[in-house]
Amino acid sequence: MSYSIFQSPVKIIYGKDSITEVGKQAGSYGKKIMVVTGRSSSKKTGALQKVLEGLKKNNLEVLVFDKVESDPSAKTIRKGTEIARAEGIDTIVALGGGSALDAAKGISAMCTNPGDITDYEKNILKNMGLPIIAIPTTAGTGSEISKFTVITDTEKKIKMLIGGEAILPKVAILDPCLTIMMPKNVTAATGMDALTHAIEAYISKASQPMTDIFALKAIELISRNLPKAVLDGENIKARENMLIGQMYAGFAFSNASVALVHAMARPLGAYFDVAHGLANALLLSKVMEFNRPACQERLFQVAIAMGEKVEGLSTREGSLVAIKAINNLFLETGLPKSLKEVGVLKESIRDLAKDAIASGSVLLNPRKPSLEEIIDIYEKIY
Ligand SMILES: [Fe+2]
C-alpha cells in the first residue's frame, strides 16, 4: 500500500486533577452512567471515589459494575451488558487498567449490537457502542485511545481481538494522580508493555511517518521515566510522563501494529497466566536481538531516543547499544528474569511457539521467524 491511515478522534483531557472533568464529560453524553471497573484496586486507591463524586456532582444516575477480572472474559461482558440493558444505561465510564477498559468496550458494543460478543471476532460491529469515557489507572495499554479490545473466550481458551470505530472511546481522561498508588510490579510490567508497543510500532512493517513521531517520543518518555516511577510511585511528574508516553505508544501501535514480541507474549498469558506486560518485558530485548539484522537503522534511532551515547558509532554498533539499553532498563525494573521463574513449563515451549507463529502480529515483524527460531528465543529466556 502506498498510503497510510492514522486515526484518533478521541477527546483527550490530561494532567494533574483532570479527573475533575469526569462529570461534565459524562453528562454531555447521557444521564444514566455505568462505571465499569475491576474488583478492588480502584476502590483501594480512591480512584472510584473520585469518579463517583464527580458524576454525582453533575446529578447523574450512577451504577457501578465492579466485576471485571484481569483478562476479561466473554461471560463478564454478557453479565455487564445484561445489567446495562436492564437499567437503561446510556453512557459508560471505564475506570482501571487495560482489563477494565477492554471490558467496558465490550459492554458498550453489546448494548447496541445483536448476538454475542464472540460473534464479533470475525464480524464487524455495525452499530456504534454506547459512548465511553475512558480513565486509565495504569500506564501501559493505551486502550483509552484505541479502537481495540481483547476479550477471552474461556470456553475455547482463546483471546479474541475485537475492533472497530464502534468502540473507540469518546473521551480519555489521563490524570497522573490516579496512578500514584499503582504497586511497583504493576508499574514496571505495564510500563514495559508500553515500551514494547512503542518499539514494535517503530520497527513494524506497517510503521509510517506519523506513527514514527509518536513511537520515538514514547520511547524517550518511557525509558527516562519508568525507573523513576518504579522507584518513587508518588513522583507525579514521572507518573504524568508515563501516562503521556503510553498514550503516544498507543497512537503508534494502534495505527502501525505490534509484532513478534506480542505474538510470543500472548500464549504465555493464555497458557500460564503470565501478566501481559511481564511477558513482553521478558521477551523484548531477546526478540530485538533476533530482529536486529532487519532493522539496524531503526534500532540506532531507538538508542538515540533512549538518550544513549551513539556519536561516532556505526549503525551496527548503535543498534547493539539500543538492545543493551532495553535490557538494562528491564533489569532495573526488578521484574522476574526468566520464564522458569514465572511458572512456565519447559516442555510446553514448542506449543507456545506454534501459537505465536500463527499470530497475525508476526506478519508485520521486520524479520520473518521460523518455528525453530521462535523456540530458540523462548529457550534463551527460560
Ligand atoms: Fe501490549
mmCIF file of C-alpha atoms and ligand atoms in Angstrom:
data_model
loop_
_atom_site.group_PDB
_atom_site.id
_atom_site.type_symbol
_atom_site.label_atom_id
_atom_site.label_comp_id
_atom_site.label_asym_id
_atom_site.label_seq_id
_atom_site.Cartn_x
_atom_site.Cartn_y
_atom_site.Cartn_z
ATOM 1 C CA MET A 1 0.000 0.000 0.000
ATOM 2 C CA SER A 2 1.447 3.386 -0.931
ATOM 3 C CA TYR A 3 -0.599 5.432 1.529
ATOM 4 C CA SER A 4 -1.240 5.307 5.282
ATOM 5 C CA ILE A 5 -4.184 5.855 7.589
ATOM 6 C CA PHE A 6 -3.825 7.474 11.018
ATOM 7 C CA GLN A 7 -6.922 7.777 13.127
ATOM 8 C CA SER A 8 -7.700 9.275 16.518
ATOM 9 C CA PRO A 9 -10.766 11.419 17.031
ATOM 10 C CA VAL A 10 -10.725 10.893 20.836
ATOM 11 C CA LYS A 11 -11.005 13.988 23.025
ATOM 12 C CA ILE A 12 -8.015 13.820 25.371
ATOM 13 C CA ILE A 13 -8.018 15.591 28.730
ATOM 14 C CA TYR A 14 -4.743 15.174 30.589
ATOM 15 C CA GLY A 15 -2.726 16.411 33.502
ATOM 16 C CA LYS A 16 -2.957 16.559 37.290
ATOM 17 C CA ASP A 17 -6.562 16.795 38.584
ATOM 18 C CA SER A 18 -8.063 16.296 35.100
ATOM 19 C CA ILE A 19 -10.342 13.709 36.751
ATOM 20 C CA THR A 20 -12.489 16.637 37.941
ATOM 21 C CA GLU A 21 -13.791 16.795 34.343
ATOM 22 C CA VAL A 22 -15.463 13.374 34.534
ATOM 23 C CA GLY A 23 -18.956 14.575 35.496
ATOM 24 C CA LYS A 24 -19.098 17.295 32.861
ATOM 25 C CA GLN A 25 -17.836 14.973 30.137
ATOM 26 C CA ALA A 26 -20.104 12.031 31.015
ATOM 27 C CA GLY A 27 -23.055 14.413 31.410
ATOM 28 C CA SER A 28 -22.578 15.695 27.884
ATOM 29 C CA TYR A 29 -23.366 12.188 26.581
ATOM 30 C CA GLY A 30 -26.074 10.904 28.917
ATOM 31 C CA LYS A 31 -27.827 10.757 32.274
ATOM 32 C CA LYS A 32 -27.542 7.104 33.327
ATOM 33 C CA ILE A 33 -23.946 6.110 33.763
ATOM 34 C CA MET A 34 -22.393 2.701 34.325
ATOM 35 C CA VAL A 35 -18.895 2.783 35.807
ATOM 36 C CA VAL A 36 -17.075 -0.350 34.643
ATOM 37 C CA THR A 37 -14.095 -1.191 36.850
ATOM 38 C CA GLY A 38 -12.085 -4.017 38.434
ATOM 39 C CA ARG A 39 -12.950 -5.846 41.617
ATOM 40 C CA SER A 40 -10.880 -3.947 44.132
ATOM 41 C CA SER A 41 -7.966 -1.738 43.106
ATOM 42 C CA SER A 42 -9.925 1.376 42.087
ATOM 43 C CA LYS A 43 -11.674 1.239 45.484
ATOM 44 C CA LYS A 44 -8.427 0.794 47.407
ATOM 45 C CA THR A 45 -6.687 3.641 45.616
ATOM 46 C CA GLY A 46 -9.588 6.068 45.965
ATOM 47 C CA ALA A 47 -9.930 6.449 42.175
ATOM 48 C CA LEU A 48 -13.503 5.123 42.178
ATOM 49 C CA GLN A 49 -14.463 7.545 44.935
ATOM 50 C CA LYS A 50 -13.169 10.498 42.902
ATOM 51 C CA VAL A 51 -15.092 9.365 39.829
ATOM 52 C CA LEU A 52 -18.332 8.821 41.758
ATOM 53 C CA GLU A 53 -18.063 12.233 43.412
ATOM 54 C CA GLY A 54 -17.540 13.878 40.037
ATOM 55 C CA LEU A 55 -20.504 12.094 38.469
ATOM 56 C CA LYS A 56 -22.866 12.791 41.369
ATOM 57 C CA LYS A 57 -21.909 16.463 41.451
ATOM 58 C CA ASN A 58 -23.330 16.658 37.942
ATOM 59 C CA ASN A 59 -26.577 14.982 39.070
ATOM 60 C CA LEU A 60 -26.018 11.840 37.040
ATOM 61 C CA GLU A 61 -27.537 8.481 37.934
ATOM 62 C CA VAL A 62 -24.689 6.084 38.544
ATOM 63 C CA LEU A 63 -24.403 2.308 38.691
ATOM 64 C CA VAL A 64 -21.080 0.578 39.386
ATOM 65 C CA PHE A 65 -20.207 -2.690 37.647
ATOM 66 C CA ASP A 66 -17.110 -3.858 39.533
ATOM 67 C CA LYS A 67 -16.884 -7.439 38.328
ATOM 68 C CA VAL A 68 -14.056 -7.137 35.815
ATOM 69 C CA GLU A 69 -11.302 -9.731 36.240
ATOM 70 C CA SER A 70 -7.848 -9.488 34.667
ATOM 71 C CA ASP A 71 -8.089 -10.641 31.044
ATOM 72 C CA PRO A 72 -11.876 -10.083 30.946
ATOM 73 C CA SER A 73 -13.994 -12.980 29.736
ATOM 74 C CA ALA A 74 -16.942 -13.095 27.357
ATOM 75 C CA LYS A 75 -19.012 -14.162 30.383
ATOM 76 C CA THR A 76 -18.216 -10.865 32.154
ATOM 77 C CA ILE A 77 -19.222 -8.929 29.029
ATOM 78 C CA ARG A 78 -22.552 -10.814 28.925
ATOM 79 C CA LYS A 79 -23.211 -10.068 32.595
ATOM 80 C CA GLY A 80 -22.333 -6.369 32.296
ATOM 81 C CA THR A 81 -24.393 -5.986 29.129
ATOM 82 C CA GLU A 82 -27.421 -7.635 30.723
ATOM 83 C CA ILE A 83 -27.315 -5.189 33.643
ATOM 84 C CA ALA A 84 -26.640 -2.152 31.444
ATOM 85 C CA ARG A 85 -29.567 -3.004 29.156
ATOM 86 C CA ALA A 86 -31.948 -3.720 32.052
ATOM 87 C CA GLU A 87 -31.064 -0.409 33.725
ATOM 88 C CA GLY A 88 -31.259 1.665 30.544
ATOM 89 C CA ILE A 89 -27.636 2.806 30.800
ATOM 90 C CA ASP A 90 -26.726 5.392 28.141
ATOM 91 C CA THR A 91 -23.036 6.126 28.868
ATOM 92 C CA ILE A 92 -20.094 4.068 30.128
ATOM 93 C CA VAL A 93 -17.261 5.323 32.307
ATOM 94 C CA ALA A 94 -14.337 2.877 32.080
ATOM 95 C CA LEU A 95 -12.001 3.079 35.072
ATOM 96 C CA GLY A 96 -8.920 0.951 35.664
ATOM 97 C CA GLY A 97 -6.141 -0.863 33.863
ATOM 98 C CA GLY A 98 -6.335 -2.382 30.403
ATOM 99 C CA SER A 99 -8.731 -5.115 31.533
ATOM 100 C CA ALA A 100 -11.379 -2.698 32.853
ATOM 101 C CA LEU A 101 -11.110 -0.534 29.747
ATOM 102 C CA ASP A 102 -11.360 -3.555 27.458
ATOM 103 C CA ALA A 103 -14.394 -4.918 29.330
ATOM 104 C CA ALA A 104 -16.081 -1.512 29.114
ATOM 105 C CA LYS A 105 -15.582 -1.503 25.345
ATOM 106 C CA GLY A 106 -17.120 -4.989 25.088
ATOM 107 C CA ILE A 107 -20.160 -3.974 27.166
ATOM 108 C CA SER A 108 -20.565 -0.728 25.226
ATOM 109 C CA ALA A 109 -20.597 -2.681 21.942
ATOM 110 C CA MET A 110 -23.030 -5.343 23.095
ATOM 111 C CA CYS A 111 -25.556 -2.811 24.406
ATOM 112 C CA THR A 112 -26.190 -1.684 20.826
ATOM 113 C CA ASN A 113 -25.345 -4.704 18.665
ATOM 114 C CA PRO A 114 -27.225 -8.022 18.359
ATOM 115 C CA GLY A 115 -25.918 -11.506 19.231
ATOM 116 C CA ASP A 116 -22.968 -12.382 21.460
ATOM 117 C CA ILE A 117 -19.552 -10.734 21.887
ATOM 118 C CA THR A 118 -17.914 -13.903 20.476
ATOM 119 C CA ASP A 119 -19.702 -13.263 17.150
ATOM 120 C CA TYR A 120 -17.588 -10.151 16.642
ATOM 121 C CA GLU A 121 -14.154 -11.691 16.474
ATOM 122 C CA LYS A 122 -14.879 -12.160 12.789
ATOM 123 C CA ASN A 123 -17.859 -9.861 12.140
ATOM 124 C CA ILE A 124 -17.921 -6.072 12.075
ATOM 125 C CA LEU A 125 -19.775 -4.189 14.817
ATOM 126 C CA LYS A 126 -22.465 -2.425 12.775
ATOM 127 C CA ASN A 127 -23.860 -0.065 15.394
ATOM 128 C CA MET A 128 -21.889 2.486 17.397
ATOM 129 C CA GLY A 129 -21.498 1.356 21.009
ATOM 130 C CA LEU A 130 -22.597 3.431 23.989
ATOM 131 C CA PRO A 131 -20.325 6.471 24.490
ATOM 132 C CA ILE A 132 -17.248 5.629 26.581
ATOM 133 C CA ILE A 133 -15.285 7.954 28.877
ATOM 134 C CA ALA A 134 -12.035 6.041 29.430
ATOM 135 C CA ILE A 135 -9.916 6.686 32.516
ATOM 136 C CA PRO A 136 -6.726 4.608 32.822
ATOM 137 C CA THR A 137 -5.231 3.978 36.267
ATOM 138 C CA THR A 138 -2.169 2.193 34.891
ATOM 139 C CA ALA A 139 0.290 3.480 32.299
ATOM 140 C CA GLY A 140 0.575 0.698 29.755
ATOM 141 C CA THR A 141 -2.094 -0.333 27.298
ATOM 142 C CA GLY A 142 -3.115 2.881 25.562
ATOM 143 C CA SER A 143 -6.577 1.305 25.412
ATOM 144 C CA GLU A 144 -8.199 4.665 26.209
ATOM 145 C CA ILE A 145 -7.395 5.966 22.730
ATOM 146 C CA SER A 146 -7.644 2.737 20.716
ATOM 147 C CA LYS A 147 -10.496 1.054 18.879
ATOM 148 C CA PHE A 148 -9.446 -2.423 20.018
ATOM 149 C CA THR A 149 -10.425 -4.685 22.874
ATOM 150 C CA VAL A 150 -9.124 -8.113 23.884
ATOM 151 C CA ILE A 151 -11.759 -10.422 25.360
ATOM 152 C CA THR A 152 -11.067 -14.010 26.440
ATOM 153 C CA ASP A 153 -13.344 -16.802 25.253
ATOM 154 C CA THR A 154 -12.808 -19.094 28.228
ATOM 155 C CA GLU A 155 -14.671 -21.997 26.596
ATOM 156 C CA LYS A 156 -12.376 -22.035 23.559
ATOM 157 C CA LYS A 157 -9.338 -20.806 25.565
ATOM 158 C CA ILE A 158 -8.580 -18.035 23.080
ATOM 159 C CA LYS A 159 -8.054 -14.309 23.319
ATOM 160 C CA MET A 160 -10.265 -12.538 20.787
ATOM 161 C CA LEU A 161 -9.099 -9.256 19.301
ATOM 162 C CA ILE A 162 -12.228 -7.246 18.543
ATOM 163 C CA GLY A 163 -12.039 -3.822 16.995
ATOM 164 C CA GLY A 164 -13.816 -1.051 15.216
ATOM 165 C CA GLU A 165 -14.831 2.570 15.451
ATOM 166 C CA ALA A 166 -17.941 1.390 17.312
ATOM 167 C CA ILE A 167 -15.862 1.028 20.480
ATOM 168 C CA LEU A 168 -13.463 3.942 20.194
ATOM 169 C CA PRO A 169 -13.837 5.992 23.415
ATOM 170 C CA LYS A 170 -15.295 9.491 23.053
ATOM 171 C CA VAL A 171 -13.146 10.944 25.828
ATOM 172 C CA ALA A 172 -9.905 9.855 27.523
ATOM 173 C CA ILE A 173 -9.011 11.370 30.897
ATOM 174 C CA LEU A 174 -5.374 10.888 31.908
ATOM 175 C CA ASP A 175 -4.821 12.036 35.474
ATOM 176 C CA PRO A 176 -1.451 11.025 36.947
ATOM 177 C CA CYS A 177 -2.888 11.332 40.477
ATOM 178 C CA LEU A 178 -4.899 8.161 39.783
ATOM 179 C CA THR A 179 -1.733 6.176 39.082
ATOM 180 C CA ILE A 180 0.383 7.006 42.150
ATOM 181 C CA MET A 181 -0.960 4.085 44.184
ATOM 182 C CA MET A 182 -0.038 1.552 41.491
ATOM 183 C CA PRO A 183 2.273 -1.073 43.029
ATOM 184 C CA LYS A 184 5.897 -1.277 41.847
ATOM 185 C CA ASN A 185 5.487 -4.570 39.964
ATOM 186 C CA VAL A 186 2.390 -3.309 38.113
ATOM 187 C CA THR A 187 4.126 -0.006 37.311
ATOM 188 C CA ALA A 188 7.103 -1.955 35.954
ATOM 189 C CA ALA A 189 5.137 -4.503 33.919
ATOM 190 C CA THR A 190 2.639 -2.047 32.414
ATOM 191 C CA GLY A 191 5.460 0.399 31.649
ATOM 192 C CA MET A 192 7.438 -2.304 29.840
ATOM 193 C CA ASP A 193 4.260 -3.171 27.893
ATOM 194 C CA ALA A 194 4.040 0.459 26.756
ATOM 195 C CA LEU A 195 7.726 0.493 25.797
ATOM 196 C CA THR A 196 7.136 -2.688 23.778
ATOM 197 C CA HIS A 197 4.192 -1.045 21.970
ATOM 198 C CA ALA A 198 6.402 1.882 21.001
ATOM 199 C CA ILE A 199 9.404 -0.173 19.873
ATOM 200 C CA GLU A 200 7.322 -2.730 17.968
ATOM 201 C CA ALA A 201 5.296 0.004 16.229
ATOM 202 C CA TYR A 202 8.562 1.739 15.264
ATOM 203 C CA ILE A 203 10.139 -1.339 13.683
ATOM 204 C CA SER A 204 6.844 -2.749 12.319
ATOM 205 C CA LYS A 205 6.489 -3.184 8.569
ATOM 206 C CA ALA A 206 3.355 -1.007 8.909
ATOM 207 C CA SER A 207 5.174 1.923 10.515
ATOM 208 C CA GLN A 208 4.535 5.292 8.870
ATOM 209 C CA PRO A 209 5.830 8.848 9.385
ATOM 210 C CA MET A 210 3.067 9.811 11.837
ATOM 211 C CA THR A 211 3.396 6.669 13.960
ATOM 212 C CA ASP A 212 7.184 7.117 13.982
ATOM 213 C CA ILE A 213 6.852 10.513 15.670
ATOM 214 C CA PHE A 214 4.667 9.102 18.431
ATOM 215 C CA ALA A 215 6.735 5.925 18.803
ATOM 216 C CA LEU A 216 10.069 7.747 19.236
ATOM 217 C CA LYS A 217 8.635 10.275 21.680
ATOM 218 C CA ALA A 218 7.030 7.421 23.620
ATOM 219 C CA ILE A 219 10.369 5.576 23.794
ATOM 220 C CA GLU A 220 12.016 8.763 25.075
ATOM 221 C CA LEU A 221 9.378 9.433 27.745
ATOM 222 C CA ILE A 222 9.030 5.845 28.940
ATOM 223 C CA SER A 223 12.732 4.988 29.063
ATOM 224 C CA ARG A 224 13.514 8.139 31.080
ATOM 225 C CA ASN A 225 10.547 7.966 33.442
ATOM 226 C CA LEU A 226 9.838 4.294 34.079
ATOM 227 C CA PRO A 227 12.749 3.795 36.523
ATOM 228 C CA LYS A 228 11.695 6.967 38.391
ATOM 229 C CA ALA A 229 8.046 5.849 38.608
ATOM 230 C CA VAL A 230 9.099 2.402 39.868
ATOM 231 C CA LEU A 231 11.474 3.891 42.438
ATOM 232 C CA ASP A 232 9.076 6.543 43.742
ATOM 233 C CA GLY A 233 5.425 5.957 42.915
ATOM 234 C CA GLU A 234 4.495 9.415 44.164
ATOM 235 C CA ASN A 235 6.706 11.197 41.664
ATOM 236 C CA ILE A 236 3.845 12.959 39.855
ATOM 237 C CA LYS A 237 5.995 14.251 37.013
ATOM 238 C CA ALA A 238 7.283 10.739 36.256
ATOM 239 C CA ARG A 239 3.732 9.358 36.516
ATOM 240 C CA GLU A 240 2.459 12.055 34.173
ATOM 241 C CA ASN A 241 5.217 11.415 31.647
ATOM 242 C CA MET A 242 4.480 7.683 31.794
ATOM 243 C CA LEU A 243 0.780 8.292 31.102
ATOM 244 C CA ILE A 244 1.569 10.546 28.152
ATOM 245 C CA GLY A 245 4.268 8.150 26.921
ATOM 246 C CA GLN A 246 1.978 5.123 26.980
ATOM 247 C CA MET A 247 -0.719 7.137 25.173
ATOM 248 C CA TYR A 248 1.762 8.099 22.433
ATOM 249 C CA ALA A 249 2.734 4.421 22.219
ATOM 250 C CA GLY A 250 -0.985 3.668 21.906
ATOM 251 C CA PHE A 251 -1.308 6.060 18.955
ATOM 252 C CA ALA A 252 1.698 4.400 17.342
ATOM 253 C CA PHE A 253 0.747 0.751 17.716
ATOM 254 C CA SER A 254 -2.966 1.138 17.089
ATOM 255 C CA ASN A 255 -2.026 2.530 13.669
ATOM 256 C CA ALA A 256 1.180 0.554 12.957
ATOM 257 C CA SER A 257 0.529 -2.696 14.889
ATOM 258 C CA VAL A 258 2.677 -4.635 17.287
ATOM 259 C CA ALA A 259 4.909 -7.516 16.156
ATOM 260 C CA LEU A 260 6.748 -10.650 17.295
ATOM 261 C CA VAL A 261 7.101 -9.738 20.998
ATOM 262 C CA HIS A 262 3.327 -9.548 21.352
ATOM 263 C CA ALA A 263 2.824 -12.670 19.252
ATOM 264 C CA MET A 264 5.081 -14.572 21.676
ATOM 265 C CA ALA A 265 3.685 -12.905 24.818
ATOM 266 C CA ARG A 266 0.022 -13.815 24.198
ATOM 267 C CA PRO A 267 0.424 -17.617 24.546
ATOM 268 C CA LEU A 268 2.375 -17.073 27.801
ATOM 269 C CA GLY A 269 -0.730 -15.322 29.117
ATOM 270 C CA ALA A 270 -3.199 -17.841 27.717
ATOM 271 C CA TYR A 271 -1.339 -20.982 28.920
ATOM 272 C CA PHE A 272 0.391 -19.827 32.101
ATOM 273 C CA ASP A 273 -1.382 -16.609 33.165
ATOM 274 C CA VAL A 274 1.828 -14.604 32.840
ATOM 275 C CA ALA A 275 0.770 -10.934 33.114
ATOM 276 C CA HIS A 276 0.814 -9.328 29.666
ATOM 277 C CA GLY A 277 3.348 -6.617 30.467
ATOM 278 C CA LEU A 278 5.658 -9.037 32.247
ATOM 279 C CA ALA A 279 5.560 -11.440 29.280
ATOM 280 C CA ASN A 280 6.536 -8.600 26.931
ATOM 281 C CA ALA A 281 9.243 -7.419 29.321
ATOM 282 C CA LEU A 282 10.840 -10.869 29.436
ATOM 283 C CA LEU A 283 10.860 -11.145 25.645
ATOM 284 C CA LEU A 284 11.640 -7.633 24.433
ATOM 285 C CA SER A 285 15.442 -7.490 24.289
ATOM 286 C CA LYS A 286 15.840 -11.066 23.026
ATOM 287 C CA VAL A 287 13.320 -10.533 20.227
ATOM 288 C CA MET A 288 15.153 -7.318 19.309
ATOM 289 C CA GLU A 289 18.398 -9.314 19.091
ATOM 290 C CA PHE A 290 16.644 -11.589 16.599
ATOM 291 C CA ASN A 291 15.181 -8.631 14.681
ATOM 292 C CA ARG A 292 18.376 -6.559 14.659
ATOM 293 C CA PRO A 293 19.757 -7.601 11.241
ATOM 294 C CA ALA A 294 16.478 -6.468 9.645
ATOM 295 C CA CYS A 295 16.147 -3.112 11.425
ATOM 296 C CA GLN A 296 19.583 -1.840 12.443
ATOM 297 C CA GLU A 297 18.923 1.766 11.408
ATOM 298 C CA ARG A 298 15.676 1.858 13.330
ATOM 299 C CA LEU A 299 17.300 0.408 16.452
ATOM 300 C CA PHE A 300 20.009 3.045 16.153
ATOM 301 C CA GLN A 301 17.231 5.668 16.403
ATOM 302 C CA VAL A 302 15.811 3.816 19.415
ATOM 303 C CA ALA A 303 19.194 4.201 21.131
ATOM 304 C CA ILE A 304 19.117 7.958 20.454
ATOM 305 C CA ALA A 305 15.545 8.250 21.768
ATOM 306 C CA MET A 306 16.643 6.445 24.935
ATOM 307 C CA GLY A 307 19.358 9.045 25.441
ATOM 308 C CA GLU A 308 22.258 6.652 24.812
ATOM 309 C CA LYS A 309 25.613 7.960 23.572
ATOM 310 C CA VAL A 310 25.930 6.829 19.964
ATOM 311 C CA GLU A 311 28.064 9.590 18.495
ATOM 312 C CA GLY A 312 30.674 8.187 16.135
ATOM 313 C CA LEU A 313 29.221 4.683 16.270
ATOM 314 C CA SER A 314 28.341 2.648 13.193
ATOM 315 C CA THR A 315 24.734 1.671 12.578
ATOM 316 C CA ARG A 316 25.529 -1.834 13.765
ATOM 317 C CA GLU A 317 27.160 -0.592 16.977
ATOM 318 C CA GLY A 318 24.316 1.834 17.647
ATOM 319 C CA SER A 319 21.717 -0.908 17.236
ATOM 320 C CA LEU A 320 23.604 -3.052 19.746
ATOM 321 C CA VAL A 321 23.610 -0.121 22.186
ATOM 322 C CA ALA A 322 19.801 0.060 21.904
ATOM 323 C CA ILE A 323 19.381 -3.609 22.768
ATOM 324 C CA LYS A 324 21.722 -3.289 25.741
ATOM 325 C CA ALA A 325 19.809 -0.213 26.951
ATOM 326 C CA ILE A 326 16.471 -2.053 26.674
ATOM 327 C CA ASN A 327 17.866 -4.967 28.667
ATOM 328 C CA ASN A 328 19.346 -2.648 31.313
ATOM 329 C CA LEU A 329 16.004 -0.892 31.687
ATOM 330 C CA PHE A 330 14.282 -4.270 32.112
ATOM 331 C CA LEU A 331 16.814 -5.322 34.781
ATOM 332 C CA GLU A 332 16.310 -2.005 36.575
ATOM 333 C CA THR A 333 12.550 -2.626 36.900
ATOM 334 C CA GLY A 334 13.167 -5.582 39.224
ATOM 335 C CA LEU A 335 10.720 -7.840 37.344
ATOM 336 C CA PRO A 336 11.291 -11.636 37.250
ATOM 337 C CA LYS A 337 14.009 -12.532 34.768
ATOM 338 C CA SER A 338 13.124 -15.919 33.324
ATOM 339 C CA LEU A 339 10.167 -17.967 32.103
ATOM 340 C CA LYS A 340 11.025 -20.588 34.717
ATOM 341 C CA GLU A 341 10.590 -18.004 37.492
ATOM 342 C CA VAL A 342 7.052 -17.222 36.322
ATOM 343 C CA GLY A 343 5.951 -20.863 36.207
ATOM 344 C CA VAL A 344 6.260 -21.706 32.510
ATOM 345 C CA LEU A 345 6.914 -25.404 31.833
ATOM 346 C CA LYS A 346 9.862 -26.079 29.528
ATOM 347 C CA GLU A 347 8.085 -28.940 27.726
ATOM 348 C CA SER A 348 5.358 -26.513 26.583
ATOM 349 C CA ILE A 349 7.736 -24.282 24.604
ATOM 350 C CA ARG A 350 7.008 -25.929 21.236
ATOM 351 C CA ASP A 351 3.245 -25.458 21.733
ATOM 352 C CA LEU A 352 3.778 -21.832 22.768
ATOM 353 C CA ALA A 353 5.845 -21.285 19.635
ATOM 354 C CA LYS A 354 3.175 -22.862 17.402
ATOM 355 C CA ASP A 355 0.599 -20.440 18.809
ATOM 356 C CA ALA A 356 2.966 -17.499 18.439
ATOM 357 C CA ILE A 357 3.795 -18.183 14.791
ATOM 358 C CA ALA A 358 0.073 -18.400 13.950
ATOM 359 C CA SER A 359 -0.495 -14.844 15.245
ATOM 360 C CA GLY A 360 -1.212 -12.049 12.780
ATOM 361 C CA SER A 361 1.316 -9.840 14.609
ATOM 362 C CA VAL A 362 4.164 -11.961 13.142
ATOM 363 C CA LEU A 363 3.325 -10.786 9.621
ATOM 364 C CA LEU A 364 4.406 -7.216 10.387
ATOM 365 C CA ASN A 365 7.606 -8.176 12.192
ATOM 366 C CA PRO A 366 10.647 -6.818 10.345
ATOM 367 C CA ARG A 367 12.225 -10.288 10.200
ATOM 368 C CA LYS A 368 10.190 -13.420 9.424
ATOM 369 C CA PRO A 369 10.811 -16.062 12.100
ATOM 370 C CA SER A 370 10.687 -19.841 11.675
ATOM 371 C CA LEU A 371 9.142 -22.089 14.308
ATOM 372 C CA GLU A 372 12.617 -23.210 15.409
ATOM 373 C CA GLU A 373 13.786 -19.596 15.764
ATOM 374 C CA ILE A 374 10.806 -18.780 17.989
ATOM 375 C CA ILE A 375 11.544 -21.850 20.101
ATOM 376 C CA ASP A 376 15.140 -20.680 20.357
ATOM 377 C CA ILE A 377 14.053 -17.248 21.686
ATOM 378 C CA TYR A 378 11.782 -18.833 24.321
ATOM 379 C CA GLU A 379 14.643 -21.110 25.376
ATOM 380 C CA LYS A 380 17.045 -18.186 25.692
ATOM 381 C CA ILE A 381 14.803 -16.583 28.319
ATOM 382 C CA TYR A 382 13.931 -19.841 30.070
HETATM 383 FE FE FE B 1 0.625 -4.880 24.894
#
